[in-house]
Protein backbone atom coordinates (compact mmCIF):
# COMPACT_ATOMS: atom_id res chain seq x y z
CA UNK A 1 0.00 0.00 0.00
CA UNK A 2 2.81 2.42 0.90
CA UNK A 3 6.26 2.19 -0.64
CA UNK A 4 7.50 5.71 0.16
CA UNK A 5 6.78 7.37 3.53
CA UNK A 6 7.82 10.91 4.48
CA UNK A 7 8.65 11.82 8.07
CA UNK A 8 9.29 15.55 8.55
CA UNK A 9 11.31 16.11 11.73
CA UNK A 10 12.37 19.16 13.70
CA UNK A 11 14.16 17.62 16.66
CA UNK A 12 11.21 18.22 18.99
CA UNK A 13 9.73 15.71 21.43
CA UNK A 14 6.53 15.85 19.36
CA UNK A 15 8.33 14.70 16.21
CA UNK A 16 9.93 11.94 18.27
CA UNK A 17 6.47 10.57 19.04
CA UNK A 18 5.67 10.14 15.34
CA UNK A 19 8.65 7.84 14.76
CA UNK A 20 7.19 4.58 16.12
CA UNK A 21 4.19 5.02 13.82
CA UNK A 22 6.41 5.61 10.80
CA UNK A 23 8.65 2.66 11.55
CA UNK A 24 5.68 0.35 12.14
CA UNK A 25 4.15 1.38 8.79
CA UNK A 26 7.48 0.92 7.04
CA UNK A 27 7.92 -2.56 8.49
CA UNK A 28 4.37 -3.58 7.62
CA UNK A 29 4.62 -2.43 3.99
CA UNK A 30 8.38 -2.89 3.46
CA UNK A 31 8.52 0.83 2.70
CA UNK A 32 11.32 3.35 2.48
CA UNK A 33 11.25 6.20 5.00
CA UNK A 34 12.31 9.65 3.86
CA UNK A 35 13.41 11.82 6.78
CA UNK A 36 13.21 15.57 6.11
CA UNK A 37 14.43 18.45 8.27
CA UNK A 38 13.59 21.94 6.98
CA UNK A 39 15.60 24.97 8.03
CA UNK A 40 12.98 27.70 8.14
CA UNK A 41 14.21 30.63 6.03
CA UNK A 42 10.96 32.59 5.92
CA UNK A 43 11.09 36.20 7.00
CA UNK A 44 9.53 35.42 10.38
CA UNK A 45 12.16 32.83 11.32
CA UNK A 46 15.49 33.21 13.08
CA UNK A 47 17.10 31.92 9.90
CA UNK A 48 17.11 35.31 8.26
CA UNK A 49 19.74 36.50 10.74
CA UNK A 50 22.52 35.34 8.49
CA UNK A 51 24.68 32.60 7.10
CA UNK A 52 26.21 31.57 10.42
CA UNK A 53 22.79 30.92 11.95
CA UNK A 54 21.63 29.00 8.87
CA UNK A 55 24.78 26.89 8.88
CA UNK A 56 24.26 26.08 12.56
CA UNK A 57 20.62 25.13 11.95
CA UNK A 58 21.63 22.94 9.01
CA UNK A 59 24.22 21.12 11.14
CA UNK A 60 21.60 20.55 13.84
CA UNK A 61 19.16 19.33 11.17
CA UNK A 62 21.74 16.91 9.81
CA UNK A 63 22.37 15.57 13.32
CA UNK A 64 18.62 15.00 13.84
CA UNK A 65 18.21 13.35 10.43
CA UNK A 66 21.24 11.11 10.96
CA UNK A 67 19.87 9.97 14.33
CA UNK A 68 16.47 9.09 12.86
CA UNK A 69 18.09 7.29 9.93
CA UNK A 70 20.21 5.22 12.30
CA UNK A 71 17.16 4.26 14.35
CA UNK A 72 15.31 3.14 11.24
CA UNK A 73 18.27 1.21 9.90
CA UNK A 74 18.67 -0.60 13.24
CA UNK A 75 15.13 -1.90 12.61
CA UNK A 76 16.08 -2.96 9.09
CA UNK A 77 14.20 -0.10 7.43
CA UNK A 78 15.63 1.63 4.38
CA UNK A 79 15.90 5.35 5.14
CA UNK A 80 16.95 8.44 3.23
CA UNK A 81 17.54 11.71 5.02
CA UNK A 82 17.85 15.25 3.76
CA UNK A 83 18.05 18.79 5.10
CA UNK A 84 16.49 21.59 3.07
CA UNK A 85 15.97 25.32 3.45
CA UNK A 86 12.71 27.17 2.93
CA UNK A 87 9.20 27.50 4.27
CA UNK A 88 8.62 24.22 6.11
CA UNK A 89 5.18 23.39 4.70
CA UNK A 90 6.24 24.20 1.14
CA UNK A 91 9.45 22.17 1.44
CA UNK A 92 7.52 19.18 2.81
CA UNK A 93 4.95 19.29 0.02
CA UNK A 94 7.62 19.78 -2.66
CA UNK A 95 9.68 16.88 -1.35
CA UNK A 96 6.64 14.61 -1.23
CA UNK A 97 5.82 15.37 -4.86
CA UNK A 98 9.42 15.08 -6.09
CA UNK A 99 9.96 11.68 -4.46
CA UNK A 100 6.62 9.98 -5.09
CA UNK A 101 5.77 9.88 -1.39
CA UNK A 102 2.49 8.07 -0.73
CA UNK A 103 1.88 9.11 2.89
CA UNK A 104 3.25 11.83 5.16
CA UNK A 105 3.45 11.16 8.90
CA UNK A 106 3.70 14.23 11.12
CA UNK A 107 3.33 15.17 14.73
CA UNK A 108 0.92 17.86 15.81
CA UNK A 109 1.31 19.88 18.97
CA UNK A 110 -2.45 20.20 19.47
CA UNK A 111 -2.37 23.96 19.76
CA UNK A 112 -5.72 25.70 19.71
CA UNK A 113 -7.14 29.20 19.74
CA UNK A 114 -4.87 32.21 19.72
CA UNK A 115 -1.69 30.16 20.11
CA UNK A 116 -2.44 28.27 16.88
CA UNK A 117 -3.38 31.45 15.02
CA UNK A 118 -0.25 33.30 16.14
CA UNK A 119 2.21 30.44 15.71
CA UNK A 120 0.58 28.82 12.72
CA UNK A 121 0.76 25.11 12.15
CA UNK A 122 3.04 23.46 9.64
CA UNK A 123 1.09 20.22 10.05
CA UNK A 124 -2.22 21.96 9.41
CA UNK A 125 -0.89 23.59 6.25
CA UNK A 126 0.45 20.26 5.00
CA UNK A 127 -2.84 18.49 5.76
CA UNK A 128 -4.80 21.11 3.82
CA UNK A 129 -2.57 21.05 0.74
CA UNK A 130 -1.04 17.56 0.55
CA UNK A 131 -1.73 15.52 -2.56
CA UNK A 132 -1.40 12.32 -0.46
CA UNK A 133 -2.78 11.15 2.90
CA UNK A 134 -1.28 12.72 6.01
CA UNK A 135 -1.21 10.70 9.21
CA UNK A 136 -1.05 13.05 12.18
CA UNK A 137 0.19 11.95 15.56
CA UNK A 138 -0.97 14.14 18.41
CA UNK A 139 1.96 14.72 20.72
CA UNK A 140 1.45 14.05 24.42
CA UNK A 141 2.24 16.96 26.68
PDB file of C-alpha atoms in Angstrom:
ATOM      1  CA  UNK A   1       0.000   0.000   0.000  1.00  0.00           C
ATOM      2  CA  UNK A   2       2.806   2.418   0.903  1.00  0.00           C
ATOM      3  CA  UNK A   3       6.262   2.190  -0.643  1.00  0.00           C
ATOM      4  CA  UNK A   4       7.499   5.709   0.161  1.00  0.00           C
ATOM      5  CA  UNK A   5       6.777   7.373   3.529  1.00  0.00           C
ATOM      6  CA  UNK A   6       7.817  10.905   4.484  1.00  0.00           C
ATOM      7  CA  UNK A   7       8.651  11.820   8.074  1.00  0.00           C
ATOM      8  CA  UNK A   8       9.291  15.545   8.547  1.00  0.00           C
ATOM      9  CA  UNK A   9      11.306  16.111  11.731  1.00  0.00           C
ATOM     10  CA  UNK A  10      12.369  19.155  13.700  1.00  0.00           C
ATOM     11  CA  UNK A  11      14.161  17.618  16.662  1.00  0.00           C
ATOM     12  CA  UNK A  12      11.211  18.222  18.989  1.00  0.00           C
ATOM     13  CA  UNK A  13       9.728  15.710  21.434  1.00  0.00           C
ATOM     14  CA  UNK A  14       6.528  15.850  19.360  1.00  0.00           C
ATOM     15  CA  UNK A  15       8.330  14.698  16.212  1.00  0.00           C
ATOM     16  CA  UNK A  16       9.926  11.944  18.266  1.00  0.00           C
ATOM     17  CA  UNK A  17       6.466  10.574  19.044  1.00  0.00           C
ATOM     18  CA  UNK A  18       5.670  10.137  15.341  1.00  0.00           C
ATOM     19  CA  UNK A  19       8.651   7.839  14.760  1.00  0.00           C
ATOM     20  CA  UNK A  20       7.191   4.579  16.117  1.00  0.00           C
ATOM     21  CA  UNK A  21       4.188   5.016  13.817  1.00  0.00           C
ATOM     22  CA  UNK A  22       6.409   5.614  10.800  1.00  0.00           C
ATOM     23  CA  UNK A  23       8.647   2.658  11.549  1.00  0.00           C
ATOM     24  CA  UNK A  24       5.678   0.350  12.145  1.00  0.00           C
ATOM     25  CA  UNK A  25       4.146   1.377   8.795  1.00  0.00           C
ATOM     26  CA  UNK A  26       7.478   0.918   7.042  1.00  0.00           C
ATOM     27  CA  UNK A  27       7.923  -2.562   8.486  1.00  0.00           C
ATOM     28  CA  UNK A  28       4.370  -3.581   7.619  1.00  0.00           C
ATOM     29  CA  UNK A  29       4.620  -2.434   3.992  1.00  0.00           C
ATOM     30  CA  UNK A  30       8.376  -2.887   3.465  1.00  0.00           C
ATOM     31  CA  UNK A  31       8.521   0.827   2.704  1.00  0.00           C
ATOM     32  CA  UNK A  32      11.321   3.355   2.478  1.00  0.00           C
ATOM     33  CA  UNK A  33      11.245   6.196   5.004  1.00  0.00           C
ATOM     34  CA  UNK A  34      12.307   9.650   3.863  1.00  0.00           C
ATOM     35  CA  UNK A  35      13.405  11.824   6.782  1.00  0.00           C
ATOM     36  CA  UNK A  36      13.210  15.571   6.113  1.00  0.00           C
ATOM     37  CA  UNK A  37      14.427  18.454   8.269  1.00  0.00           C
ATOM     38  CA  UNK A  38      13.587  21.938   6.982  1.00  0.00           C
ATOM     39  CA  UNK A  39      15.602  24.974   8.035  1.00  0.00           C
ATOM     40  CA  UNK A  40      12.982  27.703   8.138  1.00  0.00           C
ATOM     41  CA  UNK A  41      14.208  30.627   6.031  1.00  0.00           C
ATOM     42  CA  UNK A  42      10.960  32.588   5.916  1.00  0.00           C
ATOM     43  CA  UNK A  43      11.089  36.203   6.995  1.00  0.00           C
ATOM     44  CA  UNK A  44       9.535  35.422  10.378  1.00  0.00           C
ATOM     45  CA  UNK A  45      12.159  32.834  11.317  1.00  0.00           C
ATOM     46  CA  UNK A  46      15.487  33.208  13.079  1.00  0.00           C
ATOM     47  CA  UNK A  47      17.102  31.920   9.901  1.00  0.00           C
ATOM     48  CA  UNK A  48      17.112  35.313   8.264  1.00  0.00           C
ATOM     49  CA  UNK A  49      19.742  36.501  10.737  1.00  0.00           C
ATOM     50  CA  UNK A  50      22.519  35.340   8.487  1.00  0.00           C
ATOM     51  CA  UNK A  51      24.685  32.595   7.098  1.00  0.00           C
ATOM     52  CA  UNK A  52      26.207  31.567  10.418  1.00  0.00           C
ATOM     53  CA  UNK A  53      22.793  30.919  11.945  1.00  0.00           C
ATOM     54  CA  UNK A  54      21.631  29.005   8.871  1.00  0.00           C
ATOM     55  CA  UNK A  55      24.776  26.895   8.883  1.00  0.00           C
ATOM     56  CA  UNK A  56      24.259  26.079  12.564  1.00  0.00           C
ATOM     57  CA  UNK A  57      20.619  25.133  11.951  1.00  0.00           C
ATOM     58  CA  UNK A  58      21.626  22.939   9.011  1.00  0.00           C
ATOM     59  CA  UNK A  59      24.220  21.124  11.144  1.00  0.00           C
ATOM     60  CA  UNK A  60      21.601  20.547  13.837  1.00  0.00           C
ATOM     61  CA  UNK A  61      19.159  19.328  11.172  1.00  0.00           C
ATOM     62  CA  UNK A  62      21.741  16.913   9.805  1.00  0.00           C
ATOM     63  CA  UNK A  63      22.366  15.565  13.319  1.00  0.00           C
ATOM     64  CA  UNK A  64      18.617  15.002  13.842  1.00  0.00           C
ATOM     65  CA  UNK A  65      18.208  13.352  10.432  1.00  0.00           C
ATOM     66  CA  UNK A  66      21.241  11.109  10.961  1.00  0.00           C
ATOM     67  CA  UNK A  67      19.874   9.973  14.328  1.00  0.00           C
ATOM     68  CA  UNK A  68      16.467   9.089  12.864  1.00  0.00           C
ATOM     69  CA  UNK A  69      18.088   7.292   9.934  1.00  0.00           C
ATOM     70  CA  UNK A  70      20.212   5.223  12.302  1.00  0.00           C
ATOM     71  CA  UNK A  71      17.156   4.256  14.351  1.00  0.00           C
ATOM     72  CA  UNK A  72      15.310   3.136  11.237  1.00  0.00           C
ATOM     73  CA  UNK A  73      18.267   1.211   9.902  1.00  0.00           C
ATOM     74  CA  UNK A  74      18.667  -0.605  13.242  1.00  0.00           C
ATOM     75  CA  UNK A  75      15.133  -1.896  12.613  1.00  0.00           C
ATOM     76  CA  UNK A  76      16.077  -2.963   9.088  1.00  0.00           C
ATOM     77  CA  UNK A  77      14.195  -0.100   7.429  1.00  0.00           C
ATOM     78  CA  UNK A  78      15.626   1.633   4.379  1.00  0.00           C
ATOM     79  CA  UNK A  79      15.896   5.354   5.142  1.00  0.00           C
ATOM     80  CA  UNK A  80      16.952   8.438   3.225  1.00  0.00           C
ATOM     81  CA  UNK A  81      17.541  11.709   5.023  1.00  0.00           C
ATOM     82  CA  UNK A  82      17.848  15.252   3.765  1.00  0.00           C
ATOM     83  CA  UNK A  83      18.053  18.789   5.103  1.00  0.00           C
ATOM     84  CA  UNK A  84      16.491  21.590   3.067  1.00  0.00           C
ATOM     85  CA  UNK A  85      15.974  25.323   3.446  1.00  0.00           C
ATOM     86  CA  UNK A  86      12.710  27.167   2.927  1.00  0.00           C
ATOM     87  CA  UNK A  87       9.199  27.504   4.271  1.00  0.00           C
ATOM     88  CA  UNK A  88       8.616  24.218   6.114  1.00  0.00           C
ATOM     89  CA  UNK A  89       5.182  23.389   4.700  1.00  0.00           C
ATOM     90  CA  UNK A  90       6.242  24.200   1.140  1.00  0.00           C
ATOM     91  CA  UNK A  91       9.450  22.175   1.438  1.00  0.00           C
ATOM     92  CA  UNK A  92       7.520  19.182   2.809  1.00  0.00           C
ATOM     93  CA  UNK A  93       4.951  19.286   0.016  1.00  0.00           C
ATOM     94  CA  UNK A  94       7.618  19.781  -2.661  1.00  0.00           C
ATOM     95  CA  UNK A  95       9.682  16.877  -1.351  1.00  0.00           C
ATOM     96  CA  UNK A  96       6.636  14.609  -1.235  1.00  0.00           C
ATOM     97  CA  UNK A  97       5.819  15.374  -4.861  1.00  0.00           C
ATOM     98  CA  UNK A  98       9.420  15.085  -6.089  1.00  0.00           C
ATOM     99  CA  UNK A  99       9.956  11.684  -4.461  1.00  0.00           C
ATOM    100  CA  UNK A 100       6.623   9.981  -5.088  1.00  0.00           C
ATOM    101  CA  UNK A 101       5.769   9.885  -1.389  1.00  0.00           C
ATOM    102  CA  UNK A 102       2.491   8.068  -0.727  1.00  0.00           C
ATOM    103  CA  UNK A 103       1.880   9.107   2.887  1.00  0.00           C
ATOM    104  CA  UNK A 104       3.255  11.830   5.157  1.00  0.00           C
ATOM    105  CA  UNK A 105       3.452  11.162   8.895  1.00  0.00           C
ATOM    106  CA  UNK A 106       3.704  14.231  11.120  1.00  0.00           C
ATOM    107  CA  UNK A 107       3.326  15.174  14.732  1.00  0.00           C
ATOM    108  CA  UNK A 108       0.924  17.863  15.810  1.00  0.00           C
ATOM    109  CA  UNK A 109       1.310  19.876  18.970  1.00  0.00           C
ATOM    110  CA  UNK A 110      -2.446  20.198  19.465  1.00  0.00           C
ATOM    111  CA  UNK A 111      -2.374  23.963  19.761  1.00  0.00           C
ATOM    112  CA  UNK A 112      -5.724  25.698  19.710  1.00  0.00           C
ATOM    113  CA  UNK A 113      -7.137  29.200  19.738  1.00  0.00           C
ATOM    114  CA  UNK A 114      -4.867  32.212  19.724  1.00  0.00           C
ATOM    115  CA  UNK A 115      -1.689  30.161  20.114  1.00  0.00           C
ATOM    116  CA  UNK A 116      -2.444  28.268  16.884  1.00  0.00           C
ATOM    117  CA  UNK A 117      -3.379  31.446  15.022  1.00  0.00           C
ATOM    118  CA  UNK A 118      -0.249  33.299  16.136  1.00  0.00           C
ATOM    119  CA  UNK A 119       2.210  30.444  15.707  1.00  0.00           C
ATOM    120  CA  UNK A 120       0.579  28.820  12.718  1.00  0.00           C
ATOM    121  CA  UNK A 121       0.763  25.110  12.147  1.00  0.00           C
ATOM    122  CA  UNK A 122       3.044  23.461   9.643  1.00  0.00           C
ATOM    123  CA  UNK A 123       1.094  20.225  10.049  1.00  0.00           C
ATOM    124  CA  UNK A 124      -2.223  21.958   9.413  1.00  0.00           C
ATOM    125  CA  UNK A 125      -0.889  23.594   6.245  1.00  0.00           C
ATOM    126  CA  UNK A 126       0.453  20.262   5.004  1.00  0.00           C
ATOM    127  CA  UNK A 127      -2.842  18.485   5.756  1.00  0.00           C
ATOM    128  CA  UNK A 128      -4.799  21.106   3.817  1.00  0.00           C
ATOM    129  CA  UNK A 129      -2.567  21.045   0.737  1.00  0.00           C
ATOM    130  CA  UNK A 130      -1.042  17.563   0.549  1.00  0.00           C
ATOM    131  CA  UNK A 131      -1.731  15.516  -2.563  1.00  0.00           C
ATOM    132  CA  UNK A 132      -1.401  12.318  -0.460  1.00  0.00           C
ATOM    133  CA  UNK A 133      -2.780  11.147   2.900  1.00  0.00           C
ATOM    134  CA  UNK A 134      -1.284  12.716   6.008  1.00  0.00           C
ATOM    135  CA  UNK A 135      -1.207  10.695   9.211  1.00  0.00           C
ATOM    136  CA  UNK A 136      -1.053  13.053  12.176  1.00  0.00           C
ATOM    137  CA  UNK A 137       0.193  11.952  15.560  1.00  0.00           C
ATOM    138  CA  UNK A 138      -0.970  14.141  18.409  1.00  0.00           C
ATOM    139  CA  UNK A 139       1.961  14.719  20.725  1.00  0.00           C
ATOM    140  CA  UNK A 140       1.450  14.053  24.419  1.00  0.00           C
ATOM    141  CA  UNK A 141       2.242  16.963  26.680  1.00  0.00           C
TER     142      UNK A 141
END
